[in-house]
PDB file of C-alpha atoms in Angstrom:
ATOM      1  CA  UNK A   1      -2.349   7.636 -15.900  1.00 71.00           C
ATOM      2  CA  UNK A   2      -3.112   4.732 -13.566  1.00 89.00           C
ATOM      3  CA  UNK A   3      -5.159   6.110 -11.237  1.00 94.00           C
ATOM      4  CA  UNK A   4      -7.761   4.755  -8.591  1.00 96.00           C
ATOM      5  CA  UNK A   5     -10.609   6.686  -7.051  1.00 97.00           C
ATOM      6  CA  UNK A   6     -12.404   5.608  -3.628  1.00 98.00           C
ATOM      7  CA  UNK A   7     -15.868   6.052  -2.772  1.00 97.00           C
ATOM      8  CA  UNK A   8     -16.793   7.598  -0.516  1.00 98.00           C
ATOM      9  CA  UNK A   9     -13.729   9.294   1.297  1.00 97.00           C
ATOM     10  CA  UNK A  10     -15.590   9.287   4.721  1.00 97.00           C
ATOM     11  CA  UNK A  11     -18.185   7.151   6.151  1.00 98.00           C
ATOM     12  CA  UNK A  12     -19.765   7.813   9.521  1.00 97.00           C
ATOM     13  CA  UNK A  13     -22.255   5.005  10.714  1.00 96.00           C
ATOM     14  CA  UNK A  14     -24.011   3.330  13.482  1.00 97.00           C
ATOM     15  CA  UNK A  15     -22.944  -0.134  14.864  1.00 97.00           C
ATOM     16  CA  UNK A  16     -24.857  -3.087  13.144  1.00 97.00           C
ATOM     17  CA  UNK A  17     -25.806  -1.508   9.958  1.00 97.00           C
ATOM     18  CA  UNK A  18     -23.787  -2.109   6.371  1.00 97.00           C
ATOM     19  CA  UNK A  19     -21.332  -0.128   4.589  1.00 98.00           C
ATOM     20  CA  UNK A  20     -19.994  -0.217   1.181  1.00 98.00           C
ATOM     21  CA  UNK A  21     -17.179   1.118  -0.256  1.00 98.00           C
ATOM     22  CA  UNK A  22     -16.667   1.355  -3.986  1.00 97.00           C
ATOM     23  CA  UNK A  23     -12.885   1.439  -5.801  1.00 97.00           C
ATOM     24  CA  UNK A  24     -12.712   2.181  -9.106  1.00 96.00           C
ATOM     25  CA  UNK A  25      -9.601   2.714 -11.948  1.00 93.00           C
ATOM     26  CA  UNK A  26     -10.589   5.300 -13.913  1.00 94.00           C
ATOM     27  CA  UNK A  27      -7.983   4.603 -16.594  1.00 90.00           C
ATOM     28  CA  UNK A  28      -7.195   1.348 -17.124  1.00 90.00           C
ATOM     29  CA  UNK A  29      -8.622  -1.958 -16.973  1.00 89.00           C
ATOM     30  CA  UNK A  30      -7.373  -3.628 -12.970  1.00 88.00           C
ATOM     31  CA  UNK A  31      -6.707  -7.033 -13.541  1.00 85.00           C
ATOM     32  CA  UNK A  32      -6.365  -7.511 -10.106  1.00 91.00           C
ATOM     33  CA  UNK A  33      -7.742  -5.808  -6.853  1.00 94.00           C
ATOM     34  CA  UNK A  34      -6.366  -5.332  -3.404  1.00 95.00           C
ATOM     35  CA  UNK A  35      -8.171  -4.182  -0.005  1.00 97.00           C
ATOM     36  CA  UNK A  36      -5.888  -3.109   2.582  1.00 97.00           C
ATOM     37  CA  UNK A  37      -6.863  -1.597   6.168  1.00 97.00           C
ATOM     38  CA  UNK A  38      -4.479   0.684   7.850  1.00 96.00           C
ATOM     39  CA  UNK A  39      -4.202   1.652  11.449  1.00 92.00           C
ATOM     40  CA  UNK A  40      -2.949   5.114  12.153  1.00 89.00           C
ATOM     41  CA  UNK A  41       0.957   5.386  11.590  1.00 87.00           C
ATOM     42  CA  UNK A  42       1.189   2.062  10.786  1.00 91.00           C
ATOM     43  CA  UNK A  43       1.575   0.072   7.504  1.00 92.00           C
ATOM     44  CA  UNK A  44      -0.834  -1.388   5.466  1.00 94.00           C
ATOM     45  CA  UNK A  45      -2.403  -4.554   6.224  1.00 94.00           C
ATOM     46  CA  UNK A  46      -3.457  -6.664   3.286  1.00 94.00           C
ATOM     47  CA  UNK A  47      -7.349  -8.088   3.699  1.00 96.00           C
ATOM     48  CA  UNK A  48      -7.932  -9.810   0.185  1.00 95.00           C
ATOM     49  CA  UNK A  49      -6.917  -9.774  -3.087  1.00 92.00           C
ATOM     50  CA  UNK A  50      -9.721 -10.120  -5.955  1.00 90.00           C
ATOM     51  CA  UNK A  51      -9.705 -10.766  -9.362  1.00 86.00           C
ATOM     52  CA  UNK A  52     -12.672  -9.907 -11.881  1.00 82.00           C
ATOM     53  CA  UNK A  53     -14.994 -12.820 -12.137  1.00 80.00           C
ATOM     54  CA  UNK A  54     -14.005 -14.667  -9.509  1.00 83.00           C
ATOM     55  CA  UNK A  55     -14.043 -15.128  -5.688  1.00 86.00           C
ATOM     56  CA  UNK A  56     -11.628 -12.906  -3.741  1.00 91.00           C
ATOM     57  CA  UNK A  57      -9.182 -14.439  -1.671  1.00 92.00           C
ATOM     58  CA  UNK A  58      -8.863 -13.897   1.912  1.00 94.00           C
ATOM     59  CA  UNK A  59      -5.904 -13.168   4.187  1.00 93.00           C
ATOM     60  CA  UNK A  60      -5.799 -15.492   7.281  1.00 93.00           C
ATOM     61  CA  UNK A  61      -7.748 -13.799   9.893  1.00 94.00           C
ATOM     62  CA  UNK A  62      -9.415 -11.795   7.359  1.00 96.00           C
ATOM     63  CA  UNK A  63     -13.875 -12.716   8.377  1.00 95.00           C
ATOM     64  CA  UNK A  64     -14.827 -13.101   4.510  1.00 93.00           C
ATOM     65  CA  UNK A  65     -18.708 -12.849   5.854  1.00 95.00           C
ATOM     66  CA  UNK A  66     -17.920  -9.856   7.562  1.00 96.00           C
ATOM     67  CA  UNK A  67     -15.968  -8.136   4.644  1.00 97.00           C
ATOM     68  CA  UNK A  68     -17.541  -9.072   1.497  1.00 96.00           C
ATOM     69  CA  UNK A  69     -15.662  -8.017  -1.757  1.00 95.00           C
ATOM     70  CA  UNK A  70     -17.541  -8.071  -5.106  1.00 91.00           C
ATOM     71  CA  UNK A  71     -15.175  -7.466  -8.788  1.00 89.00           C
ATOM     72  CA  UNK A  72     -17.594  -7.508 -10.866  1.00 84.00           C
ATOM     73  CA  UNK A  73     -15.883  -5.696 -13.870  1.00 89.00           C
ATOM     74  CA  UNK A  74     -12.365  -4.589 -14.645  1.00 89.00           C
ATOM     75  CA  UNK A  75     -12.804  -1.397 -13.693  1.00 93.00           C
ATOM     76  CA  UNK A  76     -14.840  -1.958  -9.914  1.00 94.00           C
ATOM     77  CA  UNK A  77     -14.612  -3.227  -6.839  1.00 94.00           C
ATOM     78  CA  UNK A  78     -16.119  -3.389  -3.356  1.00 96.00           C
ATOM     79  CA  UNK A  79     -15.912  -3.919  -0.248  1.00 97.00           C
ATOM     80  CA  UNK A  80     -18.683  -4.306   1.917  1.00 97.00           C
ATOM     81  CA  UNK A  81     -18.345  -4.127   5.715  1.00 98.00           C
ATOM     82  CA  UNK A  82     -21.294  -6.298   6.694  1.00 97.00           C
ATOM     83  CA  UNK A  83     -22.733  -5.730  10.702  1.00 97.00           C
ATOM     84  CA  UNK A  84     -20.282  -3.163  11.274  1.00 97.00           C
ATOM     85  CA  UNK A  85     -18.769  -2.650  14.672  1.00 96.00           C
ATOM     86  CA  UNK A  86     -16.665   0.160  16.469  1.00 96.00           C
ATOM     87  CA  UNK A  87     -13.515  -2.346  16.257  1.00 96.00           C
ATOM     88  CA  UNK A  88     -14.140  -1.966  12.767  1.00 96.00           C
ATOM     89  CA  UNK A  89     -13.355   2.085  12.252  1.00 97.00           C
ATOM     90  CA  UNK A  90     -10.259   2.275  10.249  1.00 96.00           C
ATOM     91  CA  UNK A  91      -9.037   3.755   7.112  1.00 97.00           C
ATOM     92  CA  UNK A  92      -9.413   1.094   4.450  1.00 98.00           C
ATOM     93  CA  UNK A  93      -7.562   1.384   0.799  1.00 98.00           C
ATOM     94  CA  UNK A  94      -8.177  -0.240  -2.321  1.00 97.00           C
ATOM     95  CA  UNK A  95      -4.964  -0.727  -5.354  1.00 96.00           C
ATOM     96  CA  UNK A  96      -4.999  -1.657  -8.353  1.00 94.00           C
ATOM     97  CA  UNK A  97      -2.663  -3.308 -11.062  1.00 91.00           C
ATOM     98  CA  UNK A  98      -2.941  -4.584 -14.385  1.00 83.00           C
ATOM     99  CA  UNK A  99      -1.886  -6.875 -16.449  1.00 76.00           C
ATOM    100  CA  UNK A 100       2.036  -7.958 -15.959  1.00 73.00           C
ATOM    101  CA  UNK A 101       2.457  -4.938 -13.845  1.00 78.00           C
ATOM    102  CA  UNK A 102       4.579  -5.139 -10.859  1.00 80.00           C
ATOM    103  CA  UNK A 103       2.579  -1.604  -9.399  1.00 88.00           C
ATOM    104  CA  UNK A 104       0.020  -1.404  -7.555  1.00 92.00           C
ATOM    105  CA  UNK A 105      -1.501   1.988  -7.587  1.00 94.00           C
ATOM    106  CA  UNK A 106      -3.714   2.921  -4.678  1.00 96.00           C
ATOM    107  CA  UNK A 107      -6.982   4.519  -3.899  1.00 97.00           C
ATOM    108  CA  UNK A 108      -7.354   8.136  -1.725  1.00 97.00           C
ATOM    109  CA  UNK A 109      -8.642   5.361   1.018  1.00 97.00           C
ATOM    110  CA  UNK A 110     -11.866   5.671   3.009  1.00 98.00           C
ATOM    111  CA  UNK A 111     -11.890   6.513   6.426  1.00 97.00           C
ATOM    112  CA  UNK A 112     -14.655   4.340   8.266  1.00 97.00           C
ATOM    113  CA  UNK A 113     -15.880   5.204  11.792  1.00 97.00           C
ATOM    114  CA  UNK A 114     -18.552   3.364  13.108  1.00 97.00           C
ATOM    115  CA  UNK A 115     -20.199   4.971  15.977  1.00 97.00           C
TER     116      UNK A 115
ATOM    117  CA  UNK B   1       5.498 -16.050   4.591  1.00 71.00           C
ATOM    118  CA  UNK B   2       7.778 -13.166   3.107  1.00 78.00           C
ATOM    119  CA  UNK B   3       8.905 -10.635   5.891  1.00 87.00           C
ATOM    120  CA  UNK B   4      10.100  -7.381   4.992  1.00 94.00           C
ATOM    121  CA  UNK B   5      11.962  -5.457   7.610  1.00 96.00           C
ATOM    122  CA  UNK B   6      12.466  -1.932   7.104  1.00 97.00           C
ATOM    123  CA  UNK B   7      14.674   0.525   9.637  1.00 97.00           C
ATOM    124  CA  UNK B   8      14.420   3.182  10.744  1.00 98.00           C
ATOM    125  CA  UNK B   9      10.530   3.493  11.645  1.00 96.00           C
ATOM    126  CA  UNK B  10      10.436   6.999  12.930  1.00 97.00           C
ATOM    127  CA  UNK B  11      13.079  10.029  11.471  1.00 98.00           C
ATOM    128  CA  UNK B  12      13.073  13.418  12.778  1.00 98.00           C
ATOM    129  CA  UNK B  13      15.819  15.780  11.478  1.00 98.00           C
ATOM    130  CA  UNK B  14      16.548  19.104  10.317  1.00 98.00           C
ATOM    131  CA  UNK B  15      16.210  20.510   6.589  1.00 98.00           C
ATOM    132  CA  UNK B  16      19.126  20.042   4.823  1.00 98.00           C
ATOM    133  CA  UNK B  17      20.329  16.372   6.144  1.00 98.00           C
ATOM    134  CA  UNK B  18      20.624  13.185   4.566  1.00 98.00           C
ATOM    135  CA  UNK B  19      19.090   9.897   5.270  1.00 98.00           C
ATOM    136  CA  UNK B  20      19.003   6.667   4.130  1.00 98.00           C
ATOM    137  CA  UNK B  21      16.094   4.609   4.913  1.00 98.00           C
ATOM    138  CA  UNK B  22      16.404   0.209   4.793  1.00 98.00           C
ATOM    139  CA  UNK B  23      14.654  -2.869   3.677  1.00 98.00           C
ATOM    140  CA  UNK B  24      15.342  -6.184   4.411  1.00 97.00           C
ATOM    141  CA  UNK B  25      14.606  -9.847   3.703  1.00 95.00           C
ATOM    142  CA  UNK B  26      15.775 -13.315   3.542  1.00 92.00           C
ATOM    143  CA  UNK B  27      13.061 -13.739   1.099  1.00 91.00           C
ATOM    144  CA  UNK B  28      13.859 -13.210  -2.813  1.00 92.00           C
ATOM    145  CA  UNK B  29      11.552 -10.604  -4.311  1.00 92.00           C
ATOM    146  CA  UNK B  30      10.731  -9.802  -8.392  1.00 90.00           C
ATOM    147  CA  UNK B  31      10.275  -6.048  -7.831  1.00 91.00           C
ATOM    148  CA  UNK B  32      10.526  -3.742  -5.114  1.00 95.00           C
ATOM    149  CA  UNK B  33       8.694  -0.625  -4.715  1.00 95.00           C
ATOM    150  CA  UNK B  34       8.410   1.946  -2.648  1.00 97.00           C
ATOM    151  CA  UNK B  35       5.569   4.746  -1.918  1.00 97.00           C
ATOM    152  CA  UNK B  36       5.260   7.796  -0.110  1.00 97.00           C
ATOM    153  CA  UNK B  37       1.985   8.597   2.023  1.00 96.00           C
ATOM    154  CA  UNK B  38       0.269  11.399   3.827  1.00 95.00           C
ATOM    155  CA  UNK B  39      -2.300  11.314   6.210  1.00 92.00           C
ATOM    156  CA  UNK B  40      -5.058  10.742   5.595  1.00 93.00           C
ATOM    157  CA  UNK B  41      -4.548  10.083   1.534  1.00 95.00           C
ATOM    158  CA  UNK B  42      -3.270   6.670  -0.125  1.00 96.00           C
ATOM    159  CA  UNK B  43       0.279   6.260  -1.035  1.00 96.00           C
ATOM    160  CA  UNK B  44       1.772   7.350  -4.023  1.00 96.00           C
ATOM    161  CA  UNK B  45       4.119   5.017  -5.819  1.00 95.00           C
ATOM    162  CA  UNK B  46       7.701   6.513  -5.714  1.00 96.00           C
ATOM    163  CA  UNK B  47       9.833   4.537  -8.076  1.00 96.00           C
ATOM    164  CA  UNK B  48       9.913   0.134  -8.880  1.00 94.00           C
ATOM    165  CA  UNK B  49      13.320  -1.171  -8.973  1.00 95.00           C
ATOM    166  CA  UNK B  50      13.287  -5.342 -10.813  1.00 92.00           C
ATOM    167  CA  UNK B  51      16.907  -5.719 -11.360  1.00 93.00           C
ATOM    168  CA  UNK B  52      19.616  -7.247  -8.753  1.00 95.00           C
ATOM    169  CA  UNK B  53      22.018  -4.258  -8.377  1.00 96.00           C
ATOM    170  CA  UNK B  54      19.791  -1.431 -10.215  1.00 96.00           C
ATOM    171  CA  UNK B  55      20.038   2.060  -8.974  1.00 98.00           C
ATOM    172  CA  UNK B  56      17.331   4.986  -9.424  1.00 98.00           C
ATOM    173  CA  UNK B  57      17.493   8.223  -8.976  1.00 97.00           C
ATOM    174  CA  UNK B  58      14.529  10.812  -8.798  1.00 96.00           C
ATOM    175  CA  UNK B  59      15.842  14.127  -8.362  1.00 96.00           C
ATOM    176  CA  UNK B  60      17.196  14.374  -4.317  1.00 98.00           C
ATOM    177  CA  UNK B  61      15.447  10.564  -3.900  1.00 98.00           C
ATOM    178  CA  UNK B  62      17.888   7.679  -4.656  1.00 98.00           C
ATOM    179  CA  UNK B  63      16.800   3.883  -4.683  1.00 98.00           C
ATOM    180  CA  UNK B  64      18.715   0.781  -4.535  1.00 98.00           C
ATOM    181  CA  UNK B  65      18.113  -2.958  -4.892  1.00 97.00           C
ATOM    182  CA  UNK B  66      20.248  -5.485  -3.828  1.00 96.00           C
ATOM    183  CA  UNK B  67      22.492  -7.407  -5.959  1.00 96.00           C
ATOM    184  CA  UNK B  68      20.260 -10.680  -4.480  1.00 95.00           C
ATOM    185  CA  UNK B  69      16.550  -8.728  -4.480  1.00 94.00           C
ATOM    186  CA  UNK B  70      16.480  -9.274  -1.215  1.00 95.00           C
ATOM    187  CA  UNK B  71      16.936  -5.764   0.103  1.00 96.00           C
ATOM    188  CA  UNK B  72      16.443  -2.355  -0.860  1.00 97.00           C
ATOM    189  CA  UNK B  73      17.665   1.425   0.504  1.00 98.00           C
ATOM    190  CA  UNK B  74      15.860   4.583  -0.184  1.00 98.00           C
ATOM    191  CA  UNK B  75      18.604   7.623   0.228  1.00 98.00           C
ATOM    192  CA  UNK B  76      17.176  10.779   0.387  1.00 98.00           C
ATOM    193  CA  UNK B  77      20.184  13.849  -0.171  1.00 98.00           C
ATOM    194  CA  UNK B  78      19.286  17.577   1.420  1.00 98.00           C
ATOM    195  CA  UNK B  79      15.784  16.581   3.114  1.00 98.00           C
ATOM    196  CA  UNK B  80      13.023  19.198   3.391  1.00 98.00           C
ATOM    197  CA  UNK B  81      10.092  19.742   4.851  1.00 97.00           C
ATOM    198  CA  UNK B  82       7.930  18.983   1.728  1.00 96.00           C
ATOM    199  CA  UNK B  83       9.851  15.301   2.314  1.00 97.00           C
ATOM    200  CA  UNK B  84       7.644  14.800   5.666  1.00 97.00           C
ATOM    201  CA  UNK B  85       5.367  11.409   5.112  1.00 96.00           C
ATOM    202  CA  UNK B  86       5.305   7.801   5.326  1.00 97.00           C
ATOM    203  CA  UNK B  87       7.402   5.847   3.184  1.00 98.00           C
ATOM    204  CA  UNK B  88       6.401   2.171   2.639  1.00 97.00           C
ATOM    205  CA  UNK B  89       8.639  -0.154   0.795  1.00 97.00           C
ATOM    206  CA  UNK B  90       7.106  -3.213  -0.755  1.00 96.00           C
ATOM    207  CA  UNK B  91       8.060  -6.342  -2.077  1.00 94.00           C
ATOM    208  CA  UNK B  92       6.351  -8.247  -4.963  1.00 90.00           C
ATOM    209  CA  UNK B  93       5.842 -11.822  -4.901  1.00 79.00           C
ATOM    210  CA  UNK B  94       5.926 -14.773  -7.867  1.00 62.00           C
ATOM    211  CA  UNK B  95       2.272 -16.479  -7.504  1.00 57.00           C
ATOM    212  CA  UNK B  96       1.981 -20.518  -7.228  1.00 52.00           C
ATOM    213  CA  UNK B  97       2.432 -21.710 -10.755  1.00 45.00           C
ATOM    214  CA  UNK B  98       4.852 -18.966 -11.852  1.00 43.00           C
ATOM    215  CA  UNK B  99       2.221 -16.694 -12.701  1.00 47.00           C
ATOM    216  CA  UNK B 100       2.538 -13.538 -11.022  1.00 47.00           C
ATOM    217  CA  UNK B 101      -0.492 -12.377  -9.140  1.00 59.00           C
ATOM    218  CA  UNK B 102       1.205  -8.695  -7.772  1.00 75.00           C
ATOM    219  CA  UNK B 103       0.674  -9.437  -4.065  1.00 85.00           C
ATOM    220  CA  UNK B 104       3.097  -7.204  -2.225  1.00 91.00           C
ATOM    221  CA  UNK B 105       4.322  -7.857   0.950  1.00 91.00           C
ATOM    222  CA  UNK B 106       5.016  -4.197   3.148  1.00 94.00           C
ATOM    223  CA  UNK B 107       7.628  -2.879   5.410  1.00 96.00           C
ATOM    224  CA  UNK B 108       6.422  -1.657   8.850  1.00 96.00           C
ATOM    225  CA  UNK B 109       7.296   1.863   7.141  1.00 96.00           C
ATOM    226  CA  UNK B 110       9.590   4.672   8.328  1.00 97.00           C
ATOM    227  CA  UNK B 111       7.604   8.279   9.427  1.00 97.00           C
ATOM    228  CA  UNK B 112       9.919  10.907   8.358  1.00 98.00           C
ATOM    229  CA  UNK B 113       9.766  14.219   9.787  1.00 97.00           C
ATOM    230  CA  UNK B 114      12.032  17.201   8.387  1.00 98.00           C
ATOM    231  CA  UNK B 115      12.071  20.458  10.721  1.00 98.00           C
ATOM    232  CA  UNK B 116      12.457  23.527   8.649  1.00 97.00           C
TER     233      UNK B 116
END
């Protein structure tokens, strides 16, 4: 149980255009929602945390116009790199946990390269 | 802001030793868990530890959290090659209010490389 897919797995596009990446948990309802973005061999960074129905919050630093995160059920999110740049190409993970949970359980990621 | 400190963050031994890999914080955290990722893929949640003093074991993996939740130690006995990966601790956080929103706050993680 508990598991999160990512959509899609590998995104190739050109600098200035929109991306969207979808998270889903396939078996459970996600009370809450988490985008991370991880730089190779490092840890992840946390970029907002959304809840269903309501606005995500942002991490300081964290351009909400550039990264726009919709959670519009219990069971999806997105993330939507908006005017994406090269500085932007990372690998970006969703997680998900639900209802008193302590766990978050995480996405296969997506690995964005803007060209 | 909670900090999480966790030593060593790169590990490159042989098959067959033992290693112990650390967490630390002068922050107070409800749960501690930790997860195992390879490249490429998302991490995998290992084990969640909640209790001051509370030991787990999973098979040749054995977690610890600190009598004040402030610090945890992954011990891994025999390592092997299948052990190579990232491990990521992570602490969780109390929201405002008392409600408990399941933000985690991450080590820097520990690469761990076991030569066959």
């Amino acid at each position: 149980g508990a598991v999160v897919s990512q959509h899609p797995s590998r995104v190739i596009c050109k600098s200035g255009t929109s991306v969207k990446i979808e998270c889903r948990s396939l078996d459970f309802q996600a009370t809450t929602m988490f985008w991370y973005r991880q730089f190779p061999k490092q840890s992840l960074m946390l970029m907002a945390t959304s809840n269903e129905g309501s606005k995500a919050t942002y991490e300081q630093g964290v351009e909400k116009d550039k990264f726009l995160i919709n959670h519009a059920s219990l069971t999806l999110s997105t993330l939507t790199v908006t005017s994406a740049h090269p500085e932007d190409s990372s690998f970006y993970i969703c997680s998900a946990r639900y209802g008193g949970h302590y766990e978050q359980y995480f996405g296969p990621g997506t690995r964005l390269t803007v060209t | 802001t909670q900090l999480l400190e966790q030593s060593p963050q790169f590990l490159s031994i042989q098959e067959g030793e033992n290693l112990t890999v650390y967490c630390n914080s002068s922050s107070v955290f409800s749960s501690l868990q930790w997860y195992r990722q390879e490249p490429g893929e998302g991490p995998v949640l290992l084990v969640t530890v909640v209790t001051g003093g509370e030991v787990k074991k999973l098979k040749r993996l054995t977690f610890q959290f600190g009598d004040a939740r402030k610090d945890s130690s992954l011990h891994i006995t025999a390592a092997q090659p299948g052990d190579t990966g990232l491990y990521l601790c992570a602490g969780g956080s109390i929201g405002a209010g008392g409600t408990s929103y399941g933000k985690l706050t991450f080590g820097q993680g520990t690469i761990l490389t076991v030569h066959p």
